[in-house]
Amino acid sequence: MTVTDPGDLDIDHIVPLAEAARSGARRWPEERRRAFANDPDVLVAVTATSNRQKGDQDPAEWLPDRDRCGYVARWVRIKHTYGLTADQAEADTIRSVLRRCR
C-alpha cells in the first residue's frame, strides 16, 4: 500500500504505551517512561486505520496483515530491551508466529 497523504498516517508505538504499562513500565520513573515513548526504535509510521484497529493490543489480540515475522521480532526486541514482561497468551502467539518465520 502506498500512502500519498501524510494526513492518513499516524506515528504508532510498536509496543503501545498502555501495554508497556501493563508489562512493567508502570513502575518506571517518569524519565524512563518518556524515553520509551520517544524512542525511535519503538515508533513506526502506520496508516491511521491500522493504528485504530491495533489500539493497545498485544500480538495475542492483533497482528498486522503484512510482515508478521518482522513485527513480532521487533516487538520481542523492544520488550527485551526495556525488560518488559509478556503474559501467557502473548508469549504463545509470539512463539507460534516465529516458528512459521524460519
Backbone as a chain_set.jsonl record, in Angstrom:
{"seq": "MTVTDPGDLDIDHIVPLAEAARSGARRWPEERRRAFANDPDVLVAVTATSNRQKGDQDPAEWLPDRDRCGYVARWVRIKHTYGLTADQAEADTIRSVLRRCR", "coords": {"N": [[0.84, -1.174, 0.0], [0.558, 2.184, -0.839], [0.899, 5.317, 0.564], [-0.083, 8.568, 0.045], [-0.968, 10.884, 1.162], [0.0, 12.651, 3.895], [-1.686, 13.068, 6.038], [-3.037, 10.747, 6.354], [-1.534, 9.137, 7.898], [-0.29, 7.881, 11.023], [1.848, 8.148, 13.883], [2.931, 5.396, 15.51], [3.342, 3.399, 18.44], [5.215, 0.527, 18.51], [5.127, -1.375, 20.628], [2.469, -0.652, 22.416], [1.868, 2.17, 24.596], [0.088, 1.701, 26.768], [0.152, -1.089, 26.888], [2.846, -1.447, 27.482], [2.852, -0.315, 30.032], [1.223, -2.168, 31.401], [2.977, -4.246, 31.313], [5.101, -3.724, 32.928], [6.21, -1.138, 32.791], [4.854, 0.687, 34.282], [6.011, 0.893, 36.752], [8.293, 2.293, 36.296], [10.49, 5.172, 36.544], [9.455, 8.527, 35.712], [11.161, 9.708, 33.763], [12.272, 7.505, 32.391], [9.951, 6.364, 31.3], [9.228, 8.416, 29.558], [11.437, 8.366, 27.846], [11.083, 5.841, 26.654], [8.618, 6.269, 25.329], [9.391, 8.046, 23.372], [11.378, 6.824, 21.942], [12.972, 6.175, 18.937], [13.247, 3.563, 17.974], [11.037, 2.316, 18.906], [8.95, 3.471, 17.658], [6.822, 3.806, 14.761], [5.695, 4.661, 11.487], [2.386, 4.409, 10.504], [-0.704, 3.539, 8.823], [-3.539, 5.485, 9.653], [-5.869, 4.036, 9.965], [-4.941, 1.404, 10.478], [-3.639, 1.863, 12.904], [-5.816, 2.49, 14.55], [-7.191, 0.079, 14.533], [-5.392, -1.631, 15.825], [-4.986, -0.451, 18.357], [-4.346, -0.712, 21.813], [-3.457, -3.289, 21.882], [-1.805, -6.493, 22.309], [0.322, -8.931, 20.548], [-1.21, -11.315, 20.815], [-3.753, -10.498, 20.482], [-3.858, -8.851, 18.261], [-2.442, -8.701, 15.042], [-0.439, -7.496, 12.338], [-1.476, -7.426, 8.866], [0.539, -7.76, 7.042], [3.991, -8.752, 6.985], [4.294, -10.161, 9.501], [6.276, -11.601, 10.794], [8.464, -9.811, 10.949], [7.265, -7.782, 12.464], [6.646, -9.098, 14.911], [9.206, -9.913, 15.673], [10.406, -7.427, 16.092], [8.76, -6.5, 18.174], [9.437, -8.321, 20.233], [12.156, -7.7, 20.534], [11.993, -5.035, 21.463], [10.546, -5.375, 23.863], [12.372, -6.978, 25.243], [14.659, -5.292, 25.344], [13.721, -3.261, 27.03], [13.068, -4.651, 29.28], [10.488, -5.638, 29.672], [7.555, -7.562, 30.485], [5.742, -10.501, 29.295], [2.485, -11.769, 28.907], [0.932, -15.053, 29.18], [-0.694, -15.731, 26.906], [0.222, -13.881, 25.028], [2.959, -14.615, 24.846], [2.662, -17.245, 23.856], [1.497, -16.748, 21.342], [3.533, -15.259, 20.135], [5.593, -17.193, 19.994], [4.335, -19.02, 18.265], [4.024, -17.504, 15.88], [6.729, -16.898, 15.298], [7.772, -19.46, 14.874], [6.808, -20.052, 12.347], [8.309, -18.409, 10.807], [10.749, -19.321, 10.103]], "CA": [[0.0, 0.0, 0.0], [1.269, 3.452, -0.9], [0.155, 6.425, 1.165], [0.398, 9.819, -0.525], [-1.426, 11.988, 2.001], [0.533, 12.482, 5.244], [-2.79, 13.078, 6.99], [-3.523, 9.375, 6.51], [-0.566, 8.406, 8.71], [-0.093, 8.123, 12.46], [3.051, 7.559, 14.47], [2.458, 4.384, 16.441], [4.321, 2.673, 19.253], [5.122, -0.913, 18.244], [4.553, -1.823, 21.901], [1.686, 0.503, 22.866], [2.179, 2.663, 25.94], [-0.744, 1.006, 27.765], [0.687, -2.45, 27.001], [4.11, -1.328, 28.217], [2.497, -0.091, 31.439], [0.767, -3.455, 31.941], [4.099, -5.187, 31.27], [6.161, -3.337, 33.859], [6.63, 0.261, 32.701], [4.15, 1.471, 35.297], [6.919, 1.065, 37.891], [9.452, 3.076, 35.882], [10.459, 6.622, 36.78], [8.905, 9.331, 34.613], [12.174, 9.92, 32.723], [12.376, 6.288, 31.576], [8.71, 6.244, 30.521], [9.319, 9.405, 28.488], [12.425, 7.859, 26.892], [10.415, 4.764, 25.916], [7.577, 6.85, 24.476], [10.005, 8.813, 22.29], [12.465, 6.041, 21.354], [12.699, 5.912, 17.519], [13.151, 2.123, 17.73], [9.701, 1.888, 19.356], [7.97, 4.193, 16.844], [6.695, 3.458, 13.347], [4.602, 5.331, 10.766], [1.366, 3.454, 10.049], [-1.943, 4.199, 8.43], [-4.414, 5.793, 10.785], [-6.802, 2.911, 10.094], [-4.227, 0.314, 11.144], [-3.404, 2.274, 14.291], [-7.086, 2.386, 15.276], [-7.501, -1.348, 14.683], [-4.469, -2.216, 16.797], [-5.215, 0.106, 19.693], [-3.28, -1.032, 22.771], [-3.433, -4.745, 21.944], [-0.546, -7.205, 22.099], [0.191, -9.856, 19.42], [-2.246, -12.33, 21.017], [-5.034, -9.882, 20.139], [-3.784, -8.161, 16.967], [-1.22, -8.796, 14.242], [-0.622, -6.841, 11.043], [-1.72, -8.311, 7.732], [1.816, -7.968, 6.351], [5.251, -8.843, 7.729], [4.088, -10.556, 10.891], [7.56, -12.021, 11.356], [9.211, -8.603, 11.293], [6.553, -7.099, 13.539], [6.816, -9.834, 16.171], [10.625, -9.841, 16.036], [10.632, -6.087, 16.651], [8.042, -6.496, 19.455], [10.253, -9.064, 21.202], [13.38, -6.912, 20.766], [11.639, -3.875, 22.299], [10.209, -5.857, 25.213], [13.627, -7.431, 25.861], [15.488, -4.112, 25.601], [13.172, -2.495, 28.144], [12.786, -5.532, 30.413], [9.04, -5.764, 29.845], [7.066, -8.938, 30.552], [4.703, -10.938, 28.362], [1.571, -12.739, 29.52], [0.999, -16.369, 28.54], [-1.285, -15.698, 25.564], [1.152, -13.117, 24.196], [4.14, -15.457, 24.622], [2.267, -18.355, 22.99], [1.316, -16.218, 19.989], [4.866, -14.911, 19.63], [6.257, -18.459, 19.618], [3.643, -19.566, 17.1], [4.384, -16.699, 14.699], [8.155, -17.036, 14.987], [8.005, -20.8, 14.324], [6.483, -20.009, 10.918], [9.221, -17.483, 10.128], [12.022, -19.981, 9.787]], "C": [[0.888, 1.241, 0.0], [0.356, 4.536, -0.341], [0.744, 7.717, 0.623], [0.0, 11.037, 0.295], [-0.906, 11.785, 3.422], [-0.547, 12.479, 6.321], [-3.378, 11.694, 7.232], [-2.61, 8.538, 7.404], [-0.617, 8.831, 10.174], [1.296, 7.618, 12.817], [2.561, 6.663, 15.597], [3.624, 3.838, 17.242], [4.147, 1.191, 18.936], [4.527, -1.594, 19.473], [3.798, -0.616, 22.453], [2.009, 0.895, 24.307], [1.365, 1.953, 27.016], [-0.262, -0.424, 27.97], [2.01, -2.435, 27.756], [3.831, -1.139, 29.705], [2.054, -1.391, 32.099], [1.913, -4.454, 32.084], [5.278, -4.77, 32.13], [6.557, -1.877, 33.841], [5.964, 1.153, 33.742], [5.065, 1.785, 36.496], [8.144, 1.919, 37.557], [9.345, 4.523, 36.357], [9.977, 7.351, 35.513], [9.905, 9.486, 33.466], [12.31, 8.694, 31.813], [11.115, 6.079, 30.741], [8.732, 7.215, 29.333], [10.309, 8.94, 27.407], [11.826, 6.75, 26.038], [9.43, 5.352, 24.908], [8.154, 7.566, 23.262], [11.144, 8.079, 21.589], [12.139, 5.737, 19.886], [12.598, 4.423, 17.19], [11.779, 1.574, 18.105], [8.611, 2.456, 18.444], [7.988, 3.75, 15.387], [5.542, 4.267, 12.745], [3.666, 4.262, 10.218], [0.157, 4.231, 9.551], [-2.789, 4.431, 9.675], [-5.391, 4.649, 11.027], [-6.162, 1.757, 10.853], [-4.015, 0.627, 12.62], [-4.682, 2.142, 15.118], [-7.456, 0.926, 15.528], [-6.653, -1.986, 15.777], [-4.767, -1.74, 18.206], [-4.049, -0.21, 20.614], [-3.101, -2.541, 22.929], [-2.031, -5.317, 21.732], [-0.737, -8.216, 20.966], [-0.837, -10.97, 19.603], [-3.604, -11.81, 20.55], [-5.045, -9.214, 18.772], [-2.419, -8.402, 16.333], [-1.467, -8.098, 12.915], [-0.867, -7.87, 9.941], [-0.413, -8.682, 7.024], [2.969, -8.031, 7.351], [5.066, -9.144, 9.217], [5.399, -10.965, 11.554], [8.376, -10.811, 11.801], [8.59, -7.865, 12.463], [6.806, -7.78, 14.885], [8.277, -9.804, 16.613], [10.943, -8.479, 16.665], [9.97, -5.952, 18.018], [8.904, -7.139, 20.539], [11.508, -8.265, 21.544], [13.093, -5.725, 21.688], [11.352, -4.328, 23.731], [11.473, -6.302, 25.944], [14.494, -6.231, 26.255], [15.03, -3.37, 26.845], [12.788, -3.367, 29.343], [11.308, -5.676, 30.71], [8.627, -7.23, 29.798], [6.059, -9.224, 29.441], [3.791, -11.907, 29.107], [1.582, -14.026, 28.688], [0.45, -16.361, 27.122], [-0.365, -14.971, 24.581], [2.372, -13.972, 23.853], [3.823, -16.615, 23.682], [2.117, -17.894, 21.542], [2.662, -15.873, 19.368], [5.601, -16.165, 19.17], [5.647, -19.028, 18.35], [4.024, -18.804, 15.819], [5.839, -16.947, 14.325], [8.5, -18.427, 14.461], [7.766, -20.826, 12.808], [7.434, -19.132, 10.122], [10.511, -18.146, 9.673], [12.087, -20.479, 8.387]], "O": [[1.855, 1.323, 0.757], [-0.807, 4.652, -0.727], [1.95, 7.939, 0.732], [0.579, 12.111, 0.131], [-1.323, 10.842, 4.095], [-0.334, 11.938, 7.407], [-4.122, 11.486, 8.19], [-2.883, 7.361, 7.641], [-0.939, 9.971, 10.508], [1.85, 6.761, 12.129], [1.87, 7.109, 16.514], [4.76, 3.819, 16.769], [3.048, 0.655, 19.078], [3.531, -2.309, 19.367], [4.419, 0.343, 22.909], [2.375, 0.052, 25.126], [1.902, 1.633, 28.076], [-0.264, -0.923, 29.096], [2.265, -3.313, 28.58], [4.503, -1.738, 30.544], [2.457, -1.688, 33.224], [1.833, -5.392, 32.877], [6.34, -5.389, 32.071], [7.187, -1.408, 34.788], [6.452, 2.242, 34.044], [4.907, 2.809, 37.16], [8.942, 2.232, 38.441], [8.244, 5.038, 36.551], [10.088, 6.837, 34.4], [9.514, 9.399, 32.302], [12.447, 8.836, 30.598], [11.206, 5.657, 29.588], [8.303, 6.866, 28.234], [10.057, 9.098, 26.212], [12.037, 6.72, 24.826], [9.427, 4.953, 23.743], [7.485, 7.683, 22.235], [11.809, 8.656, 20.728], [11.123, 5.1, 19.613], [11.93, 4.054, 16.225], [11.403, 0.486, 17.669], [7.477, 1.975, 18.456], [9.029, 3.37, 14.85], [4.539, 4.525, 13.412], [4.103, 3.325, 9.549], [0.011, 5.423, 9.821], [-2.744, 3.652, 10.627], [-5.704, 4.331, 12.174], [-6.769, 1.196, 11.766], [-4.189, -0.238, 13.478], [-4.626, 1.722, 16.273], [-7.967, 0.577, 16.592], [-7.151, -2.792, 16.563], [-4.796, -2.537, 19.143], [-2.893, -0.003, 20.248], [-2.651, -3.015, 23.972], [-1.189, -4.711, 21.07], [-1.852, -8.354, 20.463], [-1.298, -11.526, 18.607], [-4.504, -12.597, 20.255], [-6.108, -9.025, 18.181], [-1.384, -8.318, 16.994], [-2.592, -8.105, 12.416], [-0.506, -9.039, 10.077], [-0.28, -9.777, 6.478], [2.913, -7.431, 8.424], [5.62, -8.457, 10.074], [5.608, -10.705, 12.739], [8.915, -10.794, 12.907], [9.295, -7.379, 13.347], [7.137, -7.123, 15.872], [8.557, -9.683, 17.806], [11.668, -8.402, 17.657], [10.548, -5.357, 18.927], [9.081, -6.578, 21.621], [11.881, -8.164, 22.713], [13.874, -5.447, 22.597], [11.851, -3.739, 24.689], [11.627, -6.032, 27.135], [15.0, -6.17, 27.375], [15.854, -2.9, 27.629], [12.238, -2.86, 30.321], [10.915, -5.821, 31.867], [9.28, -8.043, 29.144], [5.593, -8.32, 28.747], [4.265, -12.765, 29.852], [2.18, -14.067, 27.613], [1.068, -16.93, 26.221], [-0.2, -15.402, 23.439], [2.772, -14.042, 22.691], [4.624, -16.936, 22.804], [2.564, -18.579, 20.622], [2.899, -16.167, 18.196], [6.166, -16.191, 18.076], [6.369, -19.471, 17.456], [4.312, -19.42, 14.793], [6.147, -17.18, 13.156], [9.436, -18.563, 13.673], [8.453, -21.543, 12.081], [7.375, -19.112, 8.893], [11.279, -17.549, 8.918], [13.098, -21.054, 7.983]]}, "num_chains": 1, "name": "protein.A"}
